[in-house]
Short mmCIF file of C-alpha atoms in Angstrom, two decimals:
data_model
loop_
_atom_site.label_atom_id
_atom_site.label_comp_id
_atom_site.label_asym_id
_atom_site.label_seq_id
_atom_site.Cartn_x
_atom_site.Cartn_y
_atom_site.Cartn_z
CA UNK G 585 0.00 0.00 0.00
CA UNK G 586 1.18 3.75 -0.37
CA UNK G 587 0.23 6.52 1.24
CA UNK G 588 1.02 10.19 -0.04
CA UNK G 589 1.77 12.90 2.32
CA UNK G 590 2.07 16.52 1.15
CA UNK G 591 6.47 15.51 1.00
CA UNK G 592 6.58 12.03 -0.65
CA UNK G 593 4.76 8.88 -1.09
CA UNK G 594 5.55 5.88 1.44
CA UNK G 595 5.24 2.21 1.01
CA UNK G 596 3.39 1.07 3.67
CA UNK G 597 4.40 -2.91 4.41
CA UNK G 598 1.57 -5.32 6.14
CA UNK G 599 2.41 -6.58 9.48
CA UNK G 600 -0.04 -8.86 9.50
CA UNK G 601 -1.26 -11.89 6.37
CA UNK G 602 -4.14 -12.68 4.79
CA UNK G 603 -6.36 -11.53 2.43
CA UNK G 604 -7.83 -7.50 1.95
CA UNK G 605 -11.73 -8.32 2.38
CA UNK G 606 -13.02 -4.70 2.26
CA UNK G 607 -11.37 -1.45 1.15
CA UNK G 608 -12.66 1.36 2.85
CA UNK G 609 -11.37 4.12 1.25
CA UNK G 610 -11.24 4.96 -2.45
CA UNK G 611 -7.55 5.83 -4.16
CA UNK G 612 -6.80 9.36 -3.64
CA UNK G 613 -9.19 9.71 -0.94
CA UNK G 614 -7.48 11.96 1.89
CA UNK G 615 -6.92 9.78 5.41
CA UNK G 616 -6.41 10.84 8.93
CA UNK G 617 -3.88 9.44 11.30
CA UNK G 618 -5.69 6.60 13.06
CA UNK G 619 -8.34 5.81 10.03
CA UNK G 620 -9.39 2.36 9.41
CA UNK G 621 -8.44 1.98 5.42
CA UNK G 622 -9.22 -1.98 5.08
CA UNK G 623 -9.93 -4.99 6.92
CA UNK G 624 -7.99 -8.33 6.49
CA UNK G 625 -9.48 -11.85 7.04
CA UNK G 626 -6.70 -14.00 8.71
CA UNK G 627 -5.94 -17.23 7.79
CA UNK G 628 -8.18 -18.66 10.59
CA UNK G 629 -11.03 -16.91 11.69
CA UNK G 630 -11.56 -16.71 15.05
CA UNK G 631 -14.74 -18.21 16.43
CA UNK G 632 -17.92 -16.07 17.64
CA UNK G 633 -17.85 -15.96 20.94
CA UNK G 634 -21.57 -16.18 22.40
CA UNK G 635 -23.08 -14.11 25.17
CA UNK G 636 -22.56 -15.81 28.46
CA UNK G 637 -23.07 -14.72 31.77
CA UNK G 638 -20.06 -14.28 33.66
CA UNK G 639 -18.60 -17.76 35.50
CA UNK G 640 -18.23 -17.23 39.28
CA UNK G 641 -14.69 -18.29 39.63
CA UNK G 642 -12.69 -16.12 36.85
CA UNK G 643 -9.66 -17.55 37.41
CA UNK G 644 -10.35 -20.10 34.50
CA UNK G 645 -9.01 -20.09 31.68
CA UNK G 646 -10.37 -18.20 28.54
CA UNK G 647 -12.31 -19.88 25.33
CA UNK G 648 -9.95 -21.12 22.61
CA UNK G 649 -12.43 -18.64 20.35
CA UNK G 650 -11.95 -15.71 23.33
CA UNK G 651 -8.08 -15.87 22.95
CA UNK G 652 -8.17 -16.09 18.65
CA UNK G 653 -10.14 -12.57 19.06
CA UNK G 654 -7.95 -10.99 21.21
CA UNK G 655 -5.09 -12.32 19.05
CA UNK G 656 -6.47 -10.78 15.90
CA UNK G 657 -7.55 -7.85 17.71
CA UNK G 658 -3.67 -7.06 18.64
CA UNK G 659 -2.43 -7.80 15.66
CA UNK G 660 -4.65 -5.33 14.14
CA UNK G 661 -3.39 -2.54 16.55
CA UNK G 662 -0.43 -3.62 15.38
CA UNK G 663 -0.68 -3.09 12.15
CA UNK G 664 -2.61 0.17 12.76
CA UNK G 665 0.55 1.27 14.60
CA UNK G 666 2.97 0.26 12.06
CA UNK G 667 0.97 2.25 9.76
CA UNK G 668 0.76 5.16 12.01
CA UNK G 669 4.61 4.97 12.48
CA UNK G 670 5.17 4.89 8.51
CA UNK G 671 3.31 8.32 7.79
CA UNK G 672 4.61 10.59 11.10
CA UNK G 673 7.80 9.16 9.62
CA UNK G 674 7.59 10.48 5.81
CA UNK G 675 6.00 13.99 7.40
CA UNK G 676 9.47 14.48 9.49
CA UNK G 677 7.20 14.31 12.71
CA UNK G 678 8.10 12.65 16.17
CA UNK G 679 5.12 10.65 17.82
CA UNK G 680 4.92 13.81 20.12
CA UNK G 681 4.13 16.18 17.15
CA UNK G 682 2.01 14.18 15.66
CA UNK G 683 0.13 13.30 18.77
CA UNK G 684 0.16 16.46 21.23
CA UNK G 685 -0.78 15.46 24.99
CA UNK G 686 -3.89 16.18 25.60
CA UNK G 687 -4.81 19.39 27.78
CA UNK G 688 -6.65 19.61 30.94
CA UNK G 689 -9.72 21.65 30.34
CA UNK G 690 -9.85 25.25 31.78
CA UNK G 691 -11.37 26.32 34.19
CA UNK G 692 -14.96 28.55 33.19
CA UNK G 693 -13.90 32.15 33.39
CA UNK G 694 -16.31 34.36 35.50
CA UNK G 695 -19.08 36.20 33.49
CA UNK G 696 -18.01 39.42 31.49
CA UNK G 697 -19.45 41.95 29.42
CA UNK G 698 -18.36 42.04 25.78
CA UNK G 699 -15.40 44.09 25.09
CA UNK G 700 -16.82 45.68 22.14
CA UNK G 701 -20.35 46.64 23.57
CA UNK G 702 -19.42 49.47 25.09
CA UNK G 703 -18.41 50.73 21.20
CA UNK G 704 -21.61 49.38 19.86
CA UNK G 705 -23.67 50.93 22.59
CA UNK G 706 -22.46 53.85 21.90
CA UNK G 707 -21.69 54.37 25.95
CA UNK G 708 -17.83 53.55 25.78
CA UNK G 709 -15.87 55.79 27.84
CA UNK G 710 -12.39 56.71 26.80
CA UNK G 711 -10.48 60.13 27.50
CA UNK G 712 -11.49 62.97 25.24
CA UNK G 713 -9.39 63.91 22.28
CA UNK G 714 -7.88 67.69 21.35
CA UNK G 715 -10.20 67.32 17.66
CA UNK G 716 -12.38 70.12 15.73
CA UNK G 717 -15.35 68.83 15.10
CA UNK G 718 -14.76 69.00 11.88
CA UNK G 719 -11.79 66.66 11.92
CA UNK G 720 -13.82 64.15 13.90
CA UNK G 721 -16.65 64.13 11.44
CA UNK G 722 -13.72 63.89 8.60
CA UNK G 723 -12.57 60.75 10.74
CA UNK G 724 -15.91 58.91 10.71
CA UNK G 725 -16.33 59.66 6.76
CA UNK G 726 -12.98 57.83 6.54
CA UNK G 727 -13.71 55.04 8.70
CA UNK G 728 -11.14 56.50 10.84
CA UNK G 729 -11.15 55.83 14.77
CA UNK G 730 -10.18 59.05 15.86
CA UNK G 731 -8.73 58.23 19.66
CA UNK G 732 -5.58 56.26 17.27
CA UNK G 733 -4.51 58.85 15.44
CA UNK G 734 -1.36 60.48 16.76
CA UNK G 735 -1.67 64.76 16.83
CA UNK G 736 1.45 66.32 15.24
CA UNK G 737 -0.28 69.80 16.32
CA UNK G 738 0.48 72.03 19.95
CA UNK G 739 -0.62 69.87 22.86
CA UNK G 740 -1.17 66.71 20.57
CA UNK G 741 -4.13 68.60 18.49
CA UNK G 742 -4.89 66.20 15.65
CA UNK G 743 -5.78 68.01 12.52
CA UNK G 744 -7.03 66.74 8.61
CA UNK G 745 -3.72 66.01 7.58
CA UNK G 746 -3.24 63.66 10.72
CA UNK G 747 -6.30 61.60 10.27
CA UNK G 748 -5.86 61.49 6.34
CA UNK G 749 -2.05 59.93 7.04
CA UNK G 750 -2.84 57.88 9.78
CA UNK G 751 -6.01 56.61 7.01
CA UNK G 752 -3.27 56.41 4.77
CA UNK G 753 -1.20 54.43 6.79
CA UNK G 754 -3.83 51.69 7.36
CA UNK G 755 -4.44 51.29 3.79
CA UNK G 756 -0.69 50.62 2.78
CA UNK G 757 -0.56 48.39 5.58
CA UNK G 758 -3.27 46.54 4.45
CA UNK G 759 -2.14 46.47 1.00
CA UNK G 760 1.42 45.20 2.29
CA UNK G 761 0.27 42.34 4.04
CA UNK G 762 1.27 39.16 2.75
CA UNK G 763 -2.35 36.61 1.24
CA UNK G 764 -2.94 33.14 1.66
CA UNK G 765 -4.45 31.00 -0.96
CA UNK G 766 -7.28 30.53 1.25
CA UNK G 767 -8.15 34.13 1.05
CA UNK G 768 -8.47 34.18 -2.67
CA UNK G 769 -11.60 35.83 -3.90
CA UNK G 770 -14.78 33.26 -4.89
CA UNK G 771 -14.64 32.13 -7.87
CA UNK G 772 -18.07 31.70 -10.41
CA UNK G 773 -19.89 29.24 -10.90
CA UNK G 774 -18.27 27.46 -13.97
CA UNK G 775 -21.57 24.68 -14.62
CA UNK G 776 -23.20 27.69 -16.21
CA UNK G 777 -21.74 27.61 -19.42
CA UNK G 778 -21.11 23.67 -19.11
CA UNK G 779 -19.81 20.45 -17.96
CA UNK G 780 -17.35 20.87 -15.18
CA UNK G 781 -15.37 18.46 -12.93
CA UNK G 782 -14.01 19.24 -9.72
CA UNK G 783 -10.72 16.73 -8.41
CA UNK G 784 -10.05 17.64 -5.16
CA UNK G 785 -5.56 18.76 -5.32
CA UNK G 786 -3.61 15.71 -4.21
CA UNK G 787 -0.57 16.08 -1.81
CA UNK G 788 2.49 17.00 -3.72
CA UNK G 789 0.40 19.55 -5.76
CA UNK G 790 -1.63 20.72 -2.42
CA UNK G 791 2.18 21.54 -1.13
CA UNK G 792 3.39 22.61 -4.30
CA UNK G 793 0.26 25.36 -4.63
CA UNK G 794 0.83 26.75 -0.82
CA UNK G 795 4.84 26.90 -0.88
CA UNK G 796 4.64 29.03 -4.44
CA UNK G 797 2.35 31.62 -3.17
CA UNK G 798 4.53 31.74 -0.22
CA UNK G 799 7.19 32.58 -2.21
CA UNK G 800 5.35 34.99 -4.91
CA UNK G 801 3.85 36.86 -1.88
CA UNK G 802 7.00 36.99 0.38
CA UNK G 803 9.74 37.59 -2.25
CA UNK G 804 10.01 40.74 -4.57
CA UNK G 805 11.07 38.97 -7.88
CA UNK G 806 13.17 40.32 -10.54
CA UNK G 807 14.67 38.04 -13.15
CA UNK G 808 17.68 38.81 -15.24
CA UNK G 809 18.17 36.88 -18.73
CA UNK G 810 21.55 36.54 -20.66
CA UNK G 811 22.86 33.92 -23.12
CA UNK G 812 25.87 31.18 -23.30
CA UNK G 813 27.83 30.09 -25.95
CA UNK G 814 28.19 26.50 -24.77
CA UNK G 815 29.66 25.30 -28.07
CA UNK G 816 32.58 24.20 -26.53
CA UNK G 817 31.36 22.56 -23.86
CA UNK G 818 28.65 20.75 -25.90
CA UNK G 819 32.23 19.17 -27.50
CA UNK G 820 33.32 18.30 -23.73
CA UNK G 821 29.88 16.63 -22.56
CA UNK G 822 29.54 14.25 -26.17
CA UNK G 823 33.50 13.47 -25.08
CA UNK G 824 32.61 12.23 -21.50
CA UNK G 825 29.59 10.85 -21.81
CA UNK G 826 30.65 7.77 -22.03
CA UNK G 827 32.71 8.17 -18.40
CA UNK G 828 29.60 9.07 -16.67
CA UNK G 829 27.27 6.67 -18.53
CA UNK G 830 30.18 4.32 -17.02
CA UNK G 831 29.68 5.49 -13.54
CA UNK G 832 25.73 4.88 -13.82
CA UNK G 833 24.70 8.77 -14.61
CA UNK G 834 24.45 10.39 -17.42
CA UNK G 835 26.24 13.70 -18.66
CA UNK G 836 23.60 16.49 -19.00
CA UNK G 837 23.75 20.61 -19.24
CA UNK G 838 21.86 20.28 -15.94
CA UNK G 839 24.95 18.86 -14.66
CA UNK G 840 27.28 21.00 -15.67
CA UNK G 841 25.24 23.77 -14.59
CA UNK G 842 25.96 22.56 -10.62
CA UNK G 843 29.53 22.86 -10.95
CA UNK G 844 29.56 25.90 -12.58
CA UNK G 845 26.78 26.97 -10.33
CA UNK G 846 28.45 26.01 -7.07
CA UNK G 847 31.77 27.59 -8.33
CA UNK G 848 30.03 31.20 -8.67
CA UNK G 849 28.23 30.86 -5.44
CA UNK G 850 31.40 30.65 -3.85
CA UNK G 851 32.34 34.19 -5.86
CA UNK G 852 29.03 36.11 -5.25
CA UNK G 853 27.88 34.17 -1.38
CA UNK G 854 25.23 36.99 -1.34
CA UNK G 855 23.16 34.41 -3.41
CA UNK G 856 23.69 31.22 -0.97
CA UNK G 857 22.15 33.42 1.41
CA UNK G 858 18.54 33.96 3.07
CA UNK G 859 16.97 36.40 5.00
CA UNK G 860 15.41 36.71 8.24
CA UNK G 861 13.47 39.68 8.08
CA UNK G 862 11.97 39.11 11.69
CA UNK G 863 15.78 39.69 12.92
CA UNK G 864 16.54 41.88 10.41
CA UNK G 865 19.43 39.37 9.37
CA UNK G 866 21.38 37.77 6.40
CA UNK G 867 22.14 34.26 6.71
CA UNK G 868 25.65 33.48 4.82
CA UNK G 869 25.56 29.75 4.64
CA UNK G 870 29.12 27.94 4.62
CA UNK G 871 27.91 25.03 2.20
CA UNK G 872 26.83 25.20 -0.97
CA UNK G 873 23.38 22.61 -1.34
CA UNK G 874 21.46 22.63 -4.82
CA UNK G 875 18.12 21.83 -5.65
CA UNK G 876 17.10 20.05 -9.39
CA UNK G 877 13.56 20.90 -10.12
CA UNK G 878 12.35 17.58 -11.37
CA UNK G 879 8.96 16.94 -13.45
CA UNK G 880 6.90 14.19 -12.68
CA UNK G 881 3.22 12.80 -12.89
CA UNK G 882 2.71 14.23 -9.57
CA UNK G 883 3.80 17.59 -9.52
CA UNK G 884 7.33 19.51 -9.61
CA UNK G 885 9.51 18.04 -7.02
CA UNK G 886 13.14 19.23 -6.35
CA UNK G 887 15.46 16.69 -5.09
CA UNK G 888 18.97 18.74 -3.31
CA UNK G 889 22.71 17.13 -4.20
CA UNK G 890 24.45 18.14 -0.78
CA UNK G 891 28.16 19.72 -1.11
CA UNK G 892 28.18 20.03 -4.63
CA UNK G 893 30.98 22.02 -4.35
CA UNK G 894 33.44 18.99 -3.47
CA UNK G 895 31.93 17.00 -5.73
CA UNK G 896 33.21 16.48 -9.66
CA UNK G 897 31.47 16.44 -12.64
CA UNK G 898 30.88 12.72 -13.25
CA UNK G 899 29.84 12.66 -9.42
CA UNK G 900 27.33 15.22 -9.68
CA UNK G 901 25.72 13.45 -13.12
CA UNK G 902 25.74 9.93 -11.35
CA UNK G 903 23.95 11.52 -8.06
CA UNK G 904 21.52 13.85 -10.53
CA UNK G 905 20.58 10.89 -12.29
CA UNK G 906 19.76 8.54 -9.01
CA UNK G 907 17.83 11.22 -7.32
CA UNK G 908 15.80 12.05 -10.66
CA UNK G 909 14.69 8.37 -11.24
CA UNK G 910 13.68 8.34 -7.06
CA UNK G 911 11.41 11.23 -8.06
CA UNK G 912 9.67 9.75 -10.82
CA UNK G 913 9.26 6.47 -9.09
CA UNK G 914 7.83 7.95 -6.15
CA UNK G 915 10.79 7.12 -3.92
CA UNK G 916 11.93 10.17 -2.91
CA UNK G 917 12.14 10.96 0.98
CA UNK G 918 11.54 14.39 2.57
CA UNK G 919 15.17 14.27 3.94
CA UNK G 920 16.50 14.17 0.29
CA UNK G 921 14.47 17.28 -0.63
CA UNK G 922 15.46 19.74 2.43
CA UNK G 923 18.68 22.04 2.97
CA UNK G 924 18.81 23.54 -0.11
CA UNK G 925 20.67 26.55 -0.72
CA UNK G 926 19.98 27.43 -4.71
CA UNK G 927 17.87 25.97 -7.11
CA UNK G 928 18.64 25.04 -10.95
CA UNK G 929 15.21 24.30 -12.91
CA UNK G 930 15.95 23.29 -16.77
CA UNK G 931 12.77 23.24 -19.52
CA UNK G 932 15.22 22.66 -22.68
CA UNK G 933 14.36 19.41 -22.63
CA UNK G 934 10.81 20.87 -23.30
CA UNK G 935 11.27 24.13 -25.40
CA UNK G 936 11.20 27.61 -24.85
CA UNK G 937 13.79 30.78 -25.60
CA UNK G 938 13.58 32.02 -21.97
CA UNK G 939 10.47 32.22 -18.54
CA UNK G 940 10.95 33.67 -15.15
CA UNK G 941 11.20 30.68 -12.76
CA UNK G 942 9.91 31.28 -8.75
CA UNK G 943 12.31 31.57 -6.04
CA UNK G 944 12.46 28.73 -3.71
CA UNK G 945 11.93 30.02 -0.14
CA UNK G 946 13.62 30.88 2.13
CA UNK G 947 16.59 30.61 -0.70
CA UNK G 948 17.30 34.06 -2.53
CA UNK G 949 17.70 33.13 -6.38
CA UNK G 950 17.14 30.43 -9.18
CA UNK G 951 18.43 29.80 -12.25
CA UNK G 952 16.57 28.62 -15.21
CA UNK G 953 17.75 27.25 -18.01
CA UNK G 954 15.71 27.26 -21.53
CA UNK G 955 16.64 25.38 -24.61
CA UNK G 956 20.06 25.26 -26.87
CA UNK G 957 19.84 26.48 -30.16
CA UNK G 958 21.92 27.40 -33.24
CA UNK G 959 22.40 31.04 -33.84
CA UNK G 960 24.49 33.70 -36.25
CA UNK G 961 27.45 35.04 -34.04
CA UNK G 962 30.22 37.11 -35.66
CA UNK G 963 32.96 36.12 -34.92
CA UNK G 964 36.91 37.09 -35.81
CA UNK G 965 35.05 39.35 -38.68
CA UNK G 966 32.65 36.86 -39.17
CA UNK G 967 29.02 35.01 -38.67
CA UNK G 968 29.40 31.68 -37.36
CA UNK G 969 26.97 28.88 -36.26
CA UNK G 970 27.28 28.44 -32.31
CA UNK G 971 25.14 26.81 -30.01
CA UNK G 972 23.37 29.40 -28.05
CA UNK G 973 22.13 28.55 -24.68
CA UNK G 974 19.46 31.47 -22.56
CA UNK G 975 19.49 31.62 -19.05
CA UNK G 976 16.90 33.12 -16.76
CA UNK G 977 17.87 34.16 -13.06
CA UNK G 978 15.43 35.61 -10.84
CA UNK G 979 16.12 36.86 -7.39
CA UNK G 980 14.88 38.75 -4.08
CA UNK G 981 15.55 41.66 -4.55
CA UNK G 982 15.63 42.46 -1.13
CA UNK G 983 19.48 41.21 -0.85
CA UNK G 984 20.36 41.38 -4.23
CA UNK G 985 20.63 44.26 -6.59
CA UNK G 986 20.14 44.61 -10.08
CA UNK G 987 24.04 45.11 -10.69
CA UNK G 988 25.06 41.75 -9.12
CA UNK G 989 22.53 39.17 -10.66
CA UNK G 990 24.01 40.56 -13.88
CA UNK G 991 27.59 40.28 -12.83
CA UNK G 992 26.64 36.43 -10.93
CA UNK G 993 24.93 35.56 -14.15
CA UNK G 994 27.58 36.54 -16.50
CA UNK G 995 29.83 35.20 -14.49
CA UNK G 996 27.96 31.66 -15.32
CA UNK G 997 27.71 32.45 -18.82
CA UNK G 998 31.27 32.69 -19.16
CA UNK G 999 32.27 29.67 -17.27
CA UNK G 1000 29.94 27.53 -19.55
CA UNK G 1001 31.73 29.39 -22.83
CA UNK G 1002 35.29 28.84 -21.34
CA UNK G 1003 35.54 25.75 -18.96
CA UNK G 1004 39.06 26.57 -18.68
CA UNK G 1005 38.01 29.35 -16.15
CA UNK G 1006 36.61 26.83 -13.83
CA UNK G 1007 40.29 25.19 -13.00
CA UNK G 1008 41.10 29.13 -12.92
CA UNK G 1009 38.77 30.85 -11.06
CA UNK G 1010 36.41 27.85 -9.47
#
């Protein structure tokens, strides 16, 4: 059996045999923690035990049929637990998490009024407030509560232009403030103009959905596009191709991409960095983690090759590889997709001449790359054919300006044209 959680999908293993005799759930139906999914028939049933009254000596022993039921009954909390212990496990959760004590109820608080009826009776008293009456009737137009605006005027006298900036204020604040996708406006009613079908989203893509419009919301994207001449390197990959098909990998731009990538991360460390706004910090990490958006039948996943930086080429194409097939065959665990530090997503393999791919949260940039094509480049007074690859970085903008995601980006467009500079500069 496998269960999905929002992370990865776990192979669940029966602790018990038999046959299924009733599925209680339908595939792709969401389960709680504790939910009965099916019920197994043994290989012996045990035998119904008949109501009896109670012997007066119970120190004799139970019915053959009394001990085969509680038998099957603890084998089936048994299983039940095993399955229990396989999902808290693929959610990165200790028994604790999953399963908070439960609280002693609180004592009933003594009777009190309603905070707010004072307000709605109109017979709240607070301490008067230096206003014209104009400016208080200018406050109530604006929906303004005139006892929190702050008087910039003698003896804290709050005139128009304080209640239209503390109004102003409000707004921008409310503008500011980050969504959720559950606030999203309602959408129409779609059966009007035809047939529609609703599928409820499915873990990965429930995950997927709520960590983009984190990001989108939380990160102030810009994305910076230049192109590579990776004609050389294209001869370089063909030539050891056959080393890493050797090693069990195989020898792909996306590969190449994490050296490179790793080497100018350790140039420009402003972009292996995050930022914790709450303590008004950067976070410099001291390893260099990156993250392969892969494509599967269940939604993006992005699988992270740890120290990529002390890792060759060859290494990096056998590990890409690995982790890639564990994706697609649903065998990827939630440790293998956590500590990432930058994130390479590559749609060449699909088409397109360039797209602004979404930060992954809480890292800082991403770096897309599209398809390779042929183009015109003069050359030593001359057009001539070269293999032409685009590349897309977008980045918060709150750490990183304009100026460096051009120089970082370059910087990778020049290592895939010259290889040489890695052994230089790398």
């Amino acid at each position: 059996m496998e269960l999905e959680t929002e992370k990865a999908v776990v192979e669940v293993p029966s602790s018990v045999s038999g046959v299924v005799k009733e599925v209680l759930v339908k595939q792709g139906e969401k389960v709680k923690v504790g939910q009965v999914i099916f019920t197994v028939e043994g290989d012996t049933q045990a035998q119904p035990v008949t109501a009896k009254p109670a012997p007066a000596d119970e120190s004799q022993p139970q019915s053959a049929g009394a001990k085969t039921a509680s038998a099957d009954e603890s084998s089936g909390q048994h299983g039940a637990r095993v399955t229990f212990q396989a999902a808290i496990k693929a959610e990165g959760k200790t028994e604790e998490q999953a399963l908070p004590r439960d609280q002693a109820p609180s004592a009933p608080s003594g009777f009190a009024m309603p905070t707010q009826l004072g307000k709605v009776a109109g017979t709240e008293h607070r301490e008067p407030v230096p206003a014209a009456p104009h400016v208080r009737r200018l406050a109530r137009e604006l929906g303004v509560d005139v006892h929190e605006v702050k008087g910039t005027g003698p003896g804290g006298r709050i005139s128009e232009d304080d209640v239209k900036a503390h109004s102003k204020a409000l707004l921008t604040a409310a503008v500011q403030a980050p969504g959720s996708p559950s606030a999203a406006s309602a959408l129409p009613d779609f059966a009007k103009w035809g047939k529609v079908e609703r599928v409820s989203m499915r873990g990965v893509r429930r995950k997927t959905a709520q960590h983009l419009w984190e990001a989108w919301t939380t990160i102030p994207h810009v994305t910076q596009q230049d192109k590579a001449d990776i004609t050389e390197i294209e001869h370089l990959r063909a030539r050891f191709a056959p080393k890493a098909q050797e090693a069990g990998g195989k020898m792909t731009v996306t590969a190449i991409a994490l050296k490179v990538c790793a080497s100018a991360l350790k140039v420009f460390p402003q972009f292996n960095a995050s930022i914790d706004m709450a303590k008004e910090e950067i976070i410099y990490k001291q390893y260099i983690n990156i993250g392969v958006a892969v494509d599967t039948d269940r939604g993006l996943l992005v699988p992270v090759i740890h120290d990529v930086d002390k890792k060759n080429i060859v290494e990096l194409a056998v590990e890409l590889t690995h982790l890639s097939k564990k994706a697609r065959d649903k065998k990827l665990s939630p440790a293998e997709m956590e500590g990432g530090t930058f994130t390479i997503t590559n749609l060449g393999g699909i088409g397109g001449t360039g797209f602004s791919p979404i930060v992954n949260y809480p890292e800082v940039a991403i770096l897309g790359l599209s398809r390779s094509s042929t183009e015109p480049v003069w050359m030593s007074g001359k057009f001539e054919p070269r293999l032409v690859l685009p590349l897309s970085l977008s980045y918060d903008h709150r750490l990183i300006d304009g100026a460096d995601a051009a120089r970082f980006l370059r910087w990778i467009a020049e290592a895939l044209e010259q290889p040489f500079l890695l052994s230089v500069q790398g």
